Short mmCIF file of C-alpha atoms and ligand atoms in Angstrom, two decimals:
data_model
loop_
_atom_site.label_atom_id
_atom_site.label_comp_id
_atom_site.label_asym_id
_atom_site.label_seq_id
_atom_site.Cartn_x
_atom_site.Cartn_y
_atom_site.Cartn_z
CA UNK E 1 -29.23 22.45 -5.05
CA UNK E 2 -27.80 22.10 -8.55
CA UNK E 3 -28.02 25.15 -10.85
CA UNK E 4 -30.63 25.40 -13.63
CA UNK E 5 -29.62 23.30 -16.64
CA UNK E 6 -30.65 21.18 -19.58
CA UNK E 7 -29.52 17.58 -19.60
CA UNK E 8 -29.20 15.93 -23.00
CA UNK E 9 -29.06 12.13 -23.00
CA UNK E 10 -27.57 10.67 -26.16
CA UNK E 11 -28.87 7.12 -26.34
CA UNK E 12 -32.15 7.91 -24.63
CA UNK E 13 -33.84 4.83 -26.05
CA UNK E 14 -31.03 2.54 -24.86
CA UNK E 15 -30.77 0.13 -22.02
CA UNK E 16 -28.60 2.27 -19.71
CA UNK E 17 -31.00 5.20 -19.93
CA UNK E 18 -34.04 3.11 -19.21
CA UNK E 19 -32.51 1.06 -16.41
CA UNK E 20 -30.25 3.56 -14.64
CA UNK E 21 -30.23 7.14 -15.87
CA UNK E 22 -33.90 7.95 -16.13
CA UNK E 23 -34.77 6.29 -12.78
CA UNK E 24 -31.89 8.17 -11.17
CA UNK E 25 -33.04 11.52 -12.57
CA UNK E 26 -36.61 10.84 -11.52
CA UNK E 27 -35.53 9.94 -7.99
CA UNK E 28 -33.50 13.15 -7.78
CA UNK E 29 -36.56 15.09 -8.90
CA UNK E 30 -38.84 13.27 -6.48
CA UNK E 31 -36.56 14.16 -3.59
CA UNK E 32 -36.42 17.79 -4.68
CA UNK E 33 -32.78 17.58 -5.69
CA UNK E 34 -33.13 18.51 -9.35
CA UNK E 35 -32.70 22.16 -10.20
CA UNK E 36 -36.04 23.97 -10.02
CA UNK E 37 -35.50 25.04 -13.63
CA UNK E 38 -34.41 22.11 -15.76
CA UNK E 39 -35.14 20.27 -19.00
CA UNK E 40 -34.28 16.79 -20.06
CA UNK E 41 -33.74 16.07 -23.73
CA UNK E 42 -33.66 12.55 -25.16
CA UNK E 43 -31.54 12.36 -28.31
CA UNK E 44 -31.66 9.15 -30.34
CA UNK E 45 -32.57 7.93 -33.76
CA UNK E 46 -35.56 6.12 -32.29
CA UNK E 47 -37.09 9.18 -30.56
CA UNK E 48 -40.18 10.58 -32.23
CA UNK E 49 -42.00 13.14 -30.08
CA UNK E 50 -42.37 14.29 -26.48
CA UNK E 51 -45.53 12.26 -25.83
CA UNK E 52 -43.97 8.94 -26.97
CA UNK E 53 -40.79 9.61 -25.03
CA UNK E 54 -42.70 10.49 -21.86
CA UNK E 55 -44.78 7.32 -22.08
CA UNK E 56 -41.70 5.16 -22.55
CA UNK E 57 -39.84 6.87 -19.73
CA UNK E 58 -42.81 6.49 -17.44
CA UNK E 59 -42.70 2.77 -17.96
CA UNK E 60 -38.97 2.70 -17.26
CA UNK E 61 -39.44 4.65 -14.04
CA UNK E 62 -42.29 2.35 -12.98
CA UNK E 63 -40.18 -0.73 -13.63
CA UNK E 64 -37.34 0.73 -11.60
CA UNK E 65 -39.49 1.41 -8.52
CA UNK E 66 -41.04 -2.04 -8.72
CA UNK E 67 -44.10 -3.20 -6.85
CA UNK E 68 -44.19 -0.14 -4.57
CA UNK E 69 -45.67 1.76 -7.53
CA UNK E 70 -44.75 5.02 -9.15
CA UNK E 71 -45.43 8.31 -7.34
CA UNK E 72 -47.95 9.56 -9.95
CA UNK E 73 -48.03 13.21 -8.89
CA UNK E 74 -44.22 13.45 -8.84
CA UNK E 75 -44.10 11.83 -12.27
CA UNK E 76 -46.58 14.30 -13.75
CA UNK E 77 -44.41 17.20 -12.56
CA UNK E 78 -41.21 15.55 -13.78
CA UNK E 79 -42.54 14.50 -17.16
CA UNK E 80 -43.21 18.10 -18.23
CA UNK E 81 -39.43 18.56 -18.34
CA UNK E 82 -38.92 15.70 -20.83
CA UNK E 83 -38.40 16.51 -24.51
CA UNK E 84 -37.54 14.35 -27.48
CA UNK E 85 -34.99 15.23 -30.13
CA UNK E 86 -34.83 12.61 -32.88
CA UNK E 87 -31.37 12.52 -34.43
CA UNK E 88 -28.34 10.58 -35.59
CA UNK E 89 -24.94 10.77 -33.90
CA UNK E 90 -23.06 11.31 -37.15
CA UNK E 91 -25.42 13.81 -38.70
CA UNK E 92 -24.50 17.51 -38.32
CA UNK E 93 -28.07 18.55 -39.20
CA UNK E 94 -29.38 16.65 -36.18
CA UNK E 95 -27.04 18.69 -34.00
CA UNK E 96 -28.24 21.92 -35.51
CA UNK E 97 -31.77 20.83 -34.55
CA UNK E 98 -30.55 19.95 -31.06
CA UNK E 99 -29.09 23.43 -30.72
CA UNK E 100 -32.40 24.99 -31.75
CA UNK E 101 -34.23 22.79 -29.23
CA UNK E 102 -31.88 23.75 -26.43
CA UNK E 103 -32.14 27.44 -27.24
CA UNK E 104 -35.92 27.15 -27.11
CA UNK E 105 -35.81 25.26 -23.81
CA UNK E 106 -33.54 27.92 -22.33
CA UNK E 107 -36.46 30.31 -22.79
CA UNK E 108 -39.24 27.89 -21.85
CA UNK E 109 -37.58 26.36 -18.81
CA UNK E 110 -35.10 29.07 -17.83
CA UNK E 111 -32.08 26.75 -18.11
CA UNK E 112 -29.69 29.69 -18.63
CA UNK E 113 -27.57 28.03 -21.31
CA UNK E 114 -26.17 25.52 -18.80
CA UNK E 115 -25.89 22.11 -20.49
CA UNK E 116 -24.94 18.64 -19.42
CA UNK E 117 -24.52 16.12 -22.24
CA UNK E 118 -24.59 12.45 -21.26
CA UNK E 119 -23.10 9.98 -23.74
CA UNK E 120 -24.99 6.73 -23.01
CA UNK E 121 -24.12 5.39 -26.44
CA UNK E 122 -21.81 2.75 -27.98
CA UNK E 123 -18.14 3.80 -27.59
CA UNK E 124 -17.70 3.97 -31.35
CA UNK E 125 -20.05 6.97 -31.33
CA UNK E 126 -18.25 9.00 -28.63
CA UNK E 127 -15.89 10.77 -30.99
CA UNK E 128 -18.48 11.61 -33.69
CA UNK E 129 -20.88 13.01 -31.10
CA UNK E 130 -18.22 15.17 -29.45
CA UNK E 131 -17.05 16.38 -32.87
CA UNK E 132 -20.61 17.29 -33.87
CA UNK E 133 -21.26 19.01 -30.54
CA UNK E 134 -18.14 21.09 -31.16
CA UNK E 135 -19.05 21.89 -34.77
CA UNK E 136 -22.56 22.95 -33.77
CA UNK E 137 -21.13 25.40 -31.23
CA UNK E 138 -22.78 23.48 -28.38
CA UNK E 139 -19.67 23.07 -26.17
CA UNK E 140 -17.71 26.35 -26.04
CA UNK E 141 -14.21 25.30 -25.03
CA UNK E 142 -13.20 26.01 -21.46
CA UNK E 143 -16.77 26.45 -20.23
CA UNK E 144 -16.73 23.50 -17.81
CA UNK E 145 -16.30 25.73 -14.75
CA UNK E 146 -18.17 28.81 -16.01
CA UNK E 147 -20.70 30.23 -13.57
CA UNK E 148 -23.39 30.39 -16.24
CA UNK E 149 -23.45 29.02 -19.73
CA UNK E 150 -21.38 26.02 -18.61
CA UNK E 151 -21.26 22.91 -20.77
CA UNK E 152 -20.06 19.49 -19.59
CA UNK E 153 -20.01 16.05 -21.19
CA UNK E 154 -20.36 12.81 -19.23
CA UNK E 155 -18.75 9.87 -21.03
CA UNK E 156 -19.60 6.33 -20.08
CA UNK E 157 -17.22 3.44 -19.82
CA UNK E 158 -15.62 1.62 -21.55
CA UNK E 159 -13.34 4.53 -22.38
CA UNK E 160 -11.30 2.96 -25.17
CA UNK E 161 -10.60 -0.68 -25.88
CA UNK E 162 -6.93 -0.60 -24.98
CA UNK E 163 -4.17 1.89 -24.17
CA UNK E 164 -3.76 3.01 -27.80
CA UNK E 165 -7.45 3.54 -28.47
CA UNK E 166 -8.05 5.24 -25.10
CA UNK E 167 -5.16 7.63 -25.83
CA UNK E 168 -6.52 8.28 -29.29
CA UNK E 169 -10.00 8.92 -27.89
CA UNK E 170 -8.61 11.34 -25.31
CA UNK E 171 -6.81 13.22 -28.09
CA UNK E 172 -9.86 13.21 -30.31
CA UNK E 173 -12.31 14.54 -27.72
CA UNK E 174 -9.84 17.09 -26.44
CA UNK E 175 -10.05 18.64 -29.92
CA UNK E 176 -13.53 19.90 -28.98
CA UNK E 177 -13.53 19.85 -25.17
CA UNK E 178 -11.20 21.07 -22.47
CA UNK E 179 -10.49 18.69 -19.59
CA UNK E 180 -12.75 20.68 -17.22
CA UNK E 181 -15.69 19.81 -19.49
CA UNK E 182 -15.01 16.08 -19.62
CA UNK E 183 -16.62 13.87 -16.96
CA UNK E 184 -15.52 10.25 -17.48
CA UNK E 185 -17.83 8.22 -15.34
CA UNK E 186 -17.11 5.07 -13.36
CA UNK E 187 -20.25 4.38 -11.42
CA UNK E 188 -18.30 2.55 -8.69
CA UNK E 189 -16.94 5.88 -7.52
CA UNK E 190 -20.50 7.06 -6.92
CA UNK E 191 -21.18 4.31 -4.40
CA UNK E 192 -21.41 5.50 -0.80
CA UNK E 193 -19.26 2.63 0.43
CA UNK E 194 -16.53 3.42 -2.09
CA UNK E 195 -16.47 7.08 -1.03
CA UNK E 196 -16.40 5.91 2.53
CA UNK E 197 -12.97 4.36 1.94
CA UNK E 198 -11.60 7.92 2.01
CA UNK E 199 -13.63 8.81 5.11
CA UNK E 200 -12.56 5.65 6.94
CA UNK E 201 -8.93 6.28 6.19
CA UNK E 202 -8.67 10.04 6.52
CA UNK E 203 -11.59 10.97 8.76
CA UNK E 204 -10.36 8.74 11.58
CA UNK E 205 -7.13 8.71 13.50
CA UNK E 206 -6.66 5.05 14.20
CA UNK E 207 -6.43 3.46 10.79
CA UNK E 208 -3.87 5.51 8.91
CA UNK E 209 -0.93 4.75 11.22
CA UNK E 210 -1.30 1.03 10.53
CA UNK E 211 -2.25 1.35 6.85
CA UNK E 212 1.11 0.33 5.45
CA UNK E 213 3.59 -2.45 4.88
CA UNK E 214 4.56 -2.68 8.56
CA UNK E 215 1.07 -3.79 9.58
CA UNK E 216 -0.66 -4.94 6.42
CA UNK E 217 0.16 -8.34 5.06
CA UNK E 218 -1.98 -8.21 1.94
CA UNK E 219 -5.07 -6.69 0.42
CA UNK E 220 -7.77 -8.65 -1.40
CA UNK E 221 -10.33 -6.89 -3.54
CA UNK E 222 -13.17 -9.01 -4.82
CA UNK E 223 -16.06 -8.17 -7.07
CA UNK E 224 -18.13 -11.31 -7.60
CA UNK E 225 -21.46 -11.54 -9.37
CA UNK E 226 -23.90 -14.44 -9.65
CA UNK E 227 -25.29 -13.08 -12.91
CA UNK E 228 -23.91 -14.17 -16.27
CA UNK E 229 -23.66 -11.84 -19.20
CA UNK E 230 -27.39 -11.97 -19.92
CA UNK E 231 -28.29 -10.20 -23.15
CA UNK E 232 -24.99 -8.39 -23.39
CA UNK E 233 -23.16 -11.08 -25.37
CA UNK E 234 -22.21 -8.82 -28.24
CA UNK E 235 -20.67 -6.20 -25.95
CA UNK E 236 -19.06 -8.73 -23.67
CA UNK E 237 -17.37 -10.68 -26.45
CA UNK E 238 -15.43 -7.48 -27.24
CA UNK E 239 -14.80 -6.54 -23.62
CA UNK E 240 -14.27 -9.46 -21.25
CA UNK E 241 -13.87 -9.08 -17.49
CA UNK E 242 -10.54 -7.29 -17.69
CA UNK E 243 -11.93 -4.41 -19.72
CA UNK E 244 -15.39 -4.49 -18.18
CA UNK E 245 -14.41 -4.51 -14.49
CA UNK E 246 -10.69 -4.61 -13.70
CA UNK E 247 -9.39 -1.69 -15.80
CA UNK E 248 -11.96 0.60 -14.23
CA UNK E 249 -13.94 -0.44 -11.11
CA UNK E 250 -11.33 -2.62 -9.43
CA UNK E 251 -8.37 -0.36 -10.11
CA UNK E 252 -10.30 2.68 -8.93
CA UNK E 253 -11.16 0.95 -5.67
CA UNK E 254 -7.57 -0.18 -5.29
CA UNK E 255 -6.34 3.41 -5.77
CA UNK E 256 -8.58 4.67 -2.96
CA UNK E 257 -7.25 1.94 -0.66
CA UNK E 258 -3.61 2.53 -1.60
CA UNK E 259 -3.30 6.29 -2.12
CA UNK E 260 -1.46 8.70 0.14
CA UNK E 261 -3.48 11.20 2.18
CA UNK E 262 -4.43 14.08 -0.14
CA UNK E 263 -3.74 17.53 1.30
CA UNK E 264 -7.24 18.68 0.42
CA UNK E 265 -10.45 17.17 -0.83
CA UNK E 266 -10.65 19.02 -4.13
CA UNK E 267 -11.04 17.10 -7.37
CA UNK E 268 -7.55 17.49 -8.71
CA UNK E 269 -5.71 16.85 -5.46
CA UNK E 270 -7.53 13.55 -4.87
CA UNK E 271 -7.02 12.52 -8.47
CA UNK E 272 -3.32 13.43 -8.28
CA UNK E 273 -2.93 10.98 -5.41
CA UNK E 274 -4.77 8.24 -7.25
CA UNK E 275 -2.63 8.79 -10.32
CA UNK E 276 0.49 8.22 -8.21
CA UNK E 277 -0.80 4.83 -7.17
CA UNK E 278 -1.38 3.77 -10.78
CA UNK E 279 2.14 4.91 -11.67
CA UNK E 280 3.57 2.94 -8.77
CA UNK E 281 1.93 -0.36 -9.78
CA UNK E 282 4.81 -2.58 -10.86
CA UNK E 283 4.62 -3.31 -14.60
CA UNK E 284 4.16 -6.98 -15.36
CA UNK E 285 6.65 -8.20 -17.95
CA UNK E 286 5.03 -10.06 -20.87
CA UNK E 287 6.84 -13.30 -20.11
CA UNK E 288 5.70 -13.25 -16.48
CA UNK E 289 2.02 -12.61 -17.06
CA UNK E 290 0.93 -16.08 -15.97
CA UNK E 291 2.58 -15.68 -12.60
CA UNK E 292 0.52 -12.59 -11.89
CA UNK E 293 -2.71 -12.94 -13.86
CA UNK E 294 -5.28 -15.65 -14.39
CA UNK E 295 -8.22 -15.52 -16.75
CA UNK E 296 -11.03 -18.02 -17.08
CA UNK E 297 -14.48 -18.50 -18.51
CA UNK E 298 -17.58 -19.98 -16.90
CA UNK E 299 -18.77 -23.31 -18.14
CA UNK E 300 -22.16 -24.86 -17.40
CA UNK E 301 -23.01 -25.24 -13.73
CA UNK E 302 -25.46 -24.37 -11.01
CA UNK E 303 -25.97 -20.95 -9.50
CA UNK E 304 -28.36 -20.46 -6.58
CA UNK E 305 -29.85 -23.91 -7.17
CA UNK E 306 -30.65 -23.24 -10.81
CA UNK E 307 -28.86 -24.70 -13.82
CA UNK E 308 -26.81 -22.13 -15.70
CA UNK E 309 -25.49 -22.40 -19.24
CA UNK E 310 -21.83 -21.94 -19.92
CA UNK E 311 -20.56 -18.72 -21.44
CA UNK E 312 -20.15 -20.25 -24.90
CA UNK E 313 -23.81 -21.22 -24.83
CA UNK E 314 -25.00 -17.60 -24.18
CA UNK E 315 -26.61 -15.69 -27.04
CA UNK E 316 -24.31 -13.66 -29.32
CA UNK E 317 -21.25 -15.51 -28.02
CA UNK E 318 -18.99 -17.44 -30.40
CA UNK E 319 -19.03 -21.21 -29.70
CA UNK E 320 -15.22 -21.14 -29.55
CA UNK E 321 -14.95 -17.84 -27.66
CA UNK E 322 -11.93 -17.34 -25.36
CA UNK E 323 -13.32 -14.16 -23.79
CA UNK E 324 -12.65 -14.18 -20.08
CA UNK E 325 -15.47 -13.85 -17.54
CA UNK E 326 -13.10 -14.17 -14.60
CA UNK E 327 -9.79 -12.44 -13.81
CA UNK E 328 -7.48 -12.74 -10.83
CA UNK E 329 -4.45 -10.47 -10.52
CA UNK E 330 -1.55 -10.05 -8.19
CA UNK E 331 -0.29 -6.48 -8.23
CA UNK E 332 2.57 -4.88 -6.32
CA UNK E 333 2.75 -1.18 -5.54
CA UNK E 334 6.31 0.03 -5.53
CA UNK E 335 6.20 2.72 -2.89
CA UNK E 336 7.53 3.20 0.64
CA UNK E 337 4.07 2.53 2.03
CA UNK E 338 3.34 -0.68 0.14
CA UNK E 339 6.66 -2.34 -0.75
CA UNK E 340 6.20 -6.11 -0.45
CA UNK E 341 2.43 -6.04 0.14
CA UNK E 342 0.54 -7.86 -2.63
CA UNK E 343 -2.83 -6.58 -3.81
CA UNK E 344 -4.92 -9.46 -5.05
CA UNK E 345 -7.78 -8.41 -7.32
CA UNK E 346 -10.46 -10.77 -8.53
CA UNK E 347 -13.69 -10.53 -10.42
CA UNK E 348 -16.03 -13.04 -12.00
CA UNK E 349 -19.45 -13.62 -13.42
CA UNK E 350 -21.46 -16.66 -12.32
CA UNK E 351 -19.82 -16.83 -8.92
CA UNK E 352 -21.63 -18.37 -5.93
CA UNK E 353 -22.38 -14.94 -4.40
CA UNK E 354 -22.77 -11.35 -5.47
CA UNK E 355 -20.44 -9.25 -3.38
CA UNK E 356 -17.82 -6.54 -3.62
CA UNK E 357 -15.41 -6.21 -0.73
CA UNK E 358 -11.96 -5.07 0.24
CA UNK E 359 -10.26 -7.23 2.83
CA UNK E 360 -7.18 -5.83 4.58
CA UNK E 361 -5.30 -8.64 6.25
CA UNK E 362 -2.93 -7.47 8.97
CA UNK E 363 0.40 -9.11 9.82
CA UNK E 364 0.76 -11.86 12.38
CA UNK E 365 1.56 -10.96 15.95
CA UNK E 366 5.32 -10.68 16.35
CA UNK E 367 5.56 -12.91 19.38
CA UNK E 368 3.36 -15.91 20.18
CA UNK E 369 2.49 -15.39 23.82
CA UNK E 370 0.01 -18.23 23.91
CA UNK E 371 2.41 -20.87 22.71
CA UNK E 372 0.34 -23.85 23.60
CA UNK E 373 -2.63 -22.78 21.57
CA UNK E 374 -3.00 -24.08 18.03
CA UNK E 375 -1.94 -21.44 15.50
CA UNK E 376 -5.37 -21.17 13.94
CA UNK E 377 -6.67 -19.76 17.23
CA UNK E 378 -4.32 -16.83 16.82
CA UNK E 379 -5.44 -15.58 13.46
CA UNK E 380 -4.25 -12.27 12.13
CA UNK E 381 -6.76 -9.41 12.30
CA UNK E 382 -8.75 -8.55 9.23
CA UNK E 383 -10.65 -5.45 8.30
CA UNK E 384 -13.31 -6.11 5.69
CA UNK E 385 -15.04 -3.27 3.86
CA UNK E 386 -18.25 -4.67 2.46
CA UNK E 387 -18.90 -2.37 -0.49
CA UNK E 388 -22.07 -4.26 -1.42
CA UNK E 389 -24.48 -5.82 -0.55
CA UNK E 390 -25.02 -5.71 3.23
CA UNK E 391 -22.89 -2.57 3.21
CA UNK E 392 -20.67 -2.20 6.23
CA UNK E 393 -17.28 -2.77 7.78
CA UNK E 394 -16.13 -5.50 10.11
CA UNK E 395 -12.96 -5.99 12.09
CA UNK E 396 -12.05 -9.44 13.26
CA UNK E 397 -9.91 -10.14 16.25
CA UNK E 398 -9.32 -12.96 18.74
CA UNK E 399 -11.20 -13.04 22.04
CA UNK E 400 -10.95 -15.32 25.03
CA UNK E 401 -13.74 -17.85 25.11
CA UNK E 402 -15.37 -17.58 28.56
CA UNK E 403 -14.34 -20.41 30.88
CA UNK E 404 -11.51 -21.74 32.97
CA UNK E 405 -9.40 -22.80 29.96
CA UNK E 406 -7.57 -20.49 27.68
CA UNK E 407 -9.13 -20.67 24.29
CA UNK E 408 -9.17 -17.92 21.69
CA UNK E 409 -11.83 -17.56 19.05
CA UNK E 410 -12.14 -14.98 16.29
CA UNK E 411 -14.98 -12.51 16.78
CA UNK E 412 -15.99 -9.41 14.84
CA UNK E 413 -16.91 -5.82 15.50
CA UNK E 414 -19.40 -4.95 12.89
CA UNK E 415 -20.69 -1.71 11.44
CA UNK E 416 -23.73 -1.87 9.20
CA UNK E 417 -24.98 1.04 7.13
CA UNK E 418 -28.56 -0.17 7.39
CA UNK E 419 -28.42 -0.44 11.20
CA UNK E 420 -26.53 2.75 11.86
CA UNK E 421 -28.22 5.01 9.36
CA UNK E 422 -31.47 3.19 8.73
CA UNK E 423 -31.34 4.16 5.08
CA UNK E 424 -30.35 2.65 1.80
CA UNK E 425 -27.21 4.19 0.34
CA UNK E 426 -27.83 6.81 -2.35
CA UNK E 427 -27.61 5.06 -5.72
CA UNK E 428 -24.37 5.79 -7.56
CA UNK E 429 -25.88 7.38 -10.65
CA UNK E 430 -27.92 9.89 -8.63
CA UNK E 431 -24.84 11.09 -6.83
CA UNK E 432 -22.70 11.31 -9.95
CA UNK E 433 -25.24 13.15 -12.11
CA UNK E 434 -25.80 15.61 -9.29
CA UNK E 435 -22.04 16.15 -8.96
CA UNK E 436 -21.72 16.76 -12.70
CA UNK E 437 -24.52 19.37 -12.55
CA UNK E 438 -22.70 21.08 -9.70
CA UNK E 439 -19.39 20.95 -11.51
CA UNK E 440 -17.68 18.67 -9.00
CA UNK E 441 -15.41 16.29 -10.90
CA UNK E 442 -13.82 14.59 -7.86
CA UNK E 443 -15.56 11.29 -8.52
CA UNK E 444 -14.86 11.26 -12.23
CA UNK E 445 -11.79 9.96 -14.01
CA UNK E 446 -9.20 12.35 -15.41
CA UNK E 447 -7.41 11.72 -18.72
CA UNK E 448 -4.25 10.55 -16.99
CA UNK E 449 -6.26 8.13 -14.82
CA UNK E 450 -7.60 6.45 -17.94
CA UNK E 451 -4.16 6.22 -19.49
CA UNK E 452 -2.51 4.88 -16.38
CA UNK E 453 -5.12 2.19 -15.71
CA UNK E 454 -4.90 0.99 -19.28
CA UNK E 455 -1.11 0.87 -18.93
CA UNK E 456 -1.50 -1.45 -15.95
CA UNK E 457 -3.60 -4.00 -17.78
CA UNK E 458 -2.17 -3.66 -21.30
CA UNK E 459 0.74 -6.14 -21.00
CA UNK E 460 -1.68 -8.74 -19.71
CA UNK E 461 -4.16 -8.12 -22.51
CA UNK E 462 -1.28 -8.32 -25.03
CA UNK E 463 -0.04 -11.63 -23.64
CA UNK E 464 -3.53 -13.07 -23.77
CA UNK E 465 -4.21 -11.77 -27.27
CA UNK E 466 -0.96 -13.32 -28.52
CA UNK E 467 -2.37 -16.73 -27.63
CA UNK E 468 -5.20 -16.38 -30.09
CA UNK E 469 -7.81 -19.04 -29.73
CA UNK E 470 -5.80 -21.32 -27.42
CA UNK E 471 -8.17 -22.67 -24.76
CA UNK E 472 -8.42 -20.80 -21.46
CA UNK E 473 -9.31 -22.30 -18.05
CA UNK E 474 -12.98 -23.01 -17.46
CA UNK E 475 -14.73 -22.89 -14.07
CA UNK E 476 -18.17 -24.29 -13.44
CA UNK E 477 -20.87 -21.62 -13.12
CA UNK E 478 -21.54 -21.24 -9.40
CA UNK E 479 -17.95 -21.88 -8.32
CA UNK E 480 -15.30 -19.43 -7.04
CA UNK E 481 -13.20 -19.61 -10.20
CA UNK E 482 -10.54 -21.85 -11.65
CA UNK E 483 -7.85 -23.87 -9.89
CA UNK E 484 -5.26 -21.65 -11.60
CA UNK E 485 -6.41 -18.73 -9.42
CA UNK E 486 -5.96 -20.82 -6.29
CA UNK E 487 -2.48 -21.71 -7.54
CA UNK E 488 -1.66 -18.03 -7.94
CA UNK E 489 -2.42 -17.60 -4.22
CA UNK E 490 -0.83 -20.86 -3.21
CA UNK E 491 2.51 -19.74 -4.66
CA UNK E 492 2.40 -16.99 -2.03
CA UNK E 493 1.24 -19.53 0.62
CA UNK E 494 -2.13 -17.84 0.75
CA UNK E 495 -5.74 -18.52 -0.03
CA UNK E 496 -8.67 -16.51 -1.37
CA UNK E 497 -11.32 -15.50 1.11
CA UNK E 498 -14.62 -17.39 0.82
CA UNK E 499 -13.16 -20.34 -0.96
C1 BG6 A 1 -20.82 -2.59 -15.05
C2 BG6 A 1 -20.38 -3.78 -15.83
O1 BG6 A 1 -19.90 -1.54 -15.21
O2 BG6 A 1 -20.86 -2.92 -13.67
C3 BG6 A 1 -21.27 -4.97 -15.57
O3 BG6 A 1 -20.40 -3.46 -17.21
C4 BG6 A 1 -21.44 -5.23 -14.09
O4 BG6 A 1 -20.77 -6.13 -16.21
C5 BG6 A 1 -21.81 -3.94 -13.36
O5 BG6 A 1 -22.42 -6.21 -13.90
C6 BG6 A 1 -21.84 -4.14 -11.89
O6 BG6 A 1 -22.25 -2.97 -11.25
P1 BG6 A 1 -22.89 -3.03 -9.80
O7 BG6 A 1 -23.10 -1.61 -9.45
O8 BG6 A 1 -24.14 -3.84 -9.93
O9 BG6 A 1 -21.87 -3.71 -8.93
#
């Protein structure tokens, strides 16, 4: 059980709050996982009073549960903890009012001065909010790990726009907050299947001995989505797939796959190991970017049988935009464990399927015993971690086809979360908010993690930016990406999975 606390959501009228945060908090409450003494404060310019906020939040919760319908009794209990605090992010007087509200709620709800601030706001407002929190005396420095009276701040991605701005943002917020108060969120780390990468590797004896360059030929990490950018054109034009997905979600997953065994499971030890992976990723020289990175943008096409507009036709997107909606990367990790093993990362919007997976391809058998069989019957083994959907893990290997002749066919051993545990995985935001309340920062990103991941992608972003408005490859919506990405693989005599 998390300790008593008040949670303040900056940006409580925004999309993230309505779609993810509020439903996550309500689910935690419904399952009895919220502290028994807690208060939830919505801070936004558009908030008016408690009644209006509760009505709006009820609707958001109902939309999130869908046709099954909202648990009315649970909602009534939960809604008494919701309080509105109208205010502006750059207005010190609003923060003085917030402080008065929180002091009052400490008495009314018994929240003991414990406070979790959630920044679900545009990145340009992160620094002003943190500054104002500091000036109002709301985040006593060094209180992240205090037993009572702790204050912590969850900061959403994107954390910075590039290496320079991320570094500047780290410096700026560390003026008011100590690192133990800063919880930089990457919701991928809250996914059960992503956490299970650590369990698979270090909670079992059989994988770790072969998890290295002697047995692994390559690693492919894919995050594909059928959706386009929807109503997020304005945000996406500034971000692109590299900043939206690769710099954070994909590199975090890669670090869990590639890191050395940590000596313990505490937050800093695990994050130390991840940091070493980021440092070991071979820098890509500017003039070689095209050999290692491909970007592309979706054009018109068909996804799931329906016609889809091209990216340039989406709302709030410039008609001559060169923002990438697809990225493929080839990264090398210069370490004893991984020397010579390429990590291929790929993400795209408007792909034929929505899936996130890690595929570990093992090396070929050293000696072909069944010489007369065609080579494709003796395929290398592959371990595929299906992070979503259809969460599970499968291992492929060759088996003798029953009969008098010798024929080998690939088969799989399959583990499915749904079949084995009969339950849906806990949604990422629920897990992460709970961890932040408990003061467990293991699944959050440390300052050095942000810096290092930006350093990995920065040369590529620079090379692309230097080309200005020069056209970039286009792939039809509903395809697996551009030919250039296939060429990147072909140069290594390899192919993408699923293509
Ligand atoms: C977000 C990105 O971080 O992750 C979105 O901004 C993306 O562009 C989303 O669609 C995907 O998250 P999930 O959990 O649905 O895989």
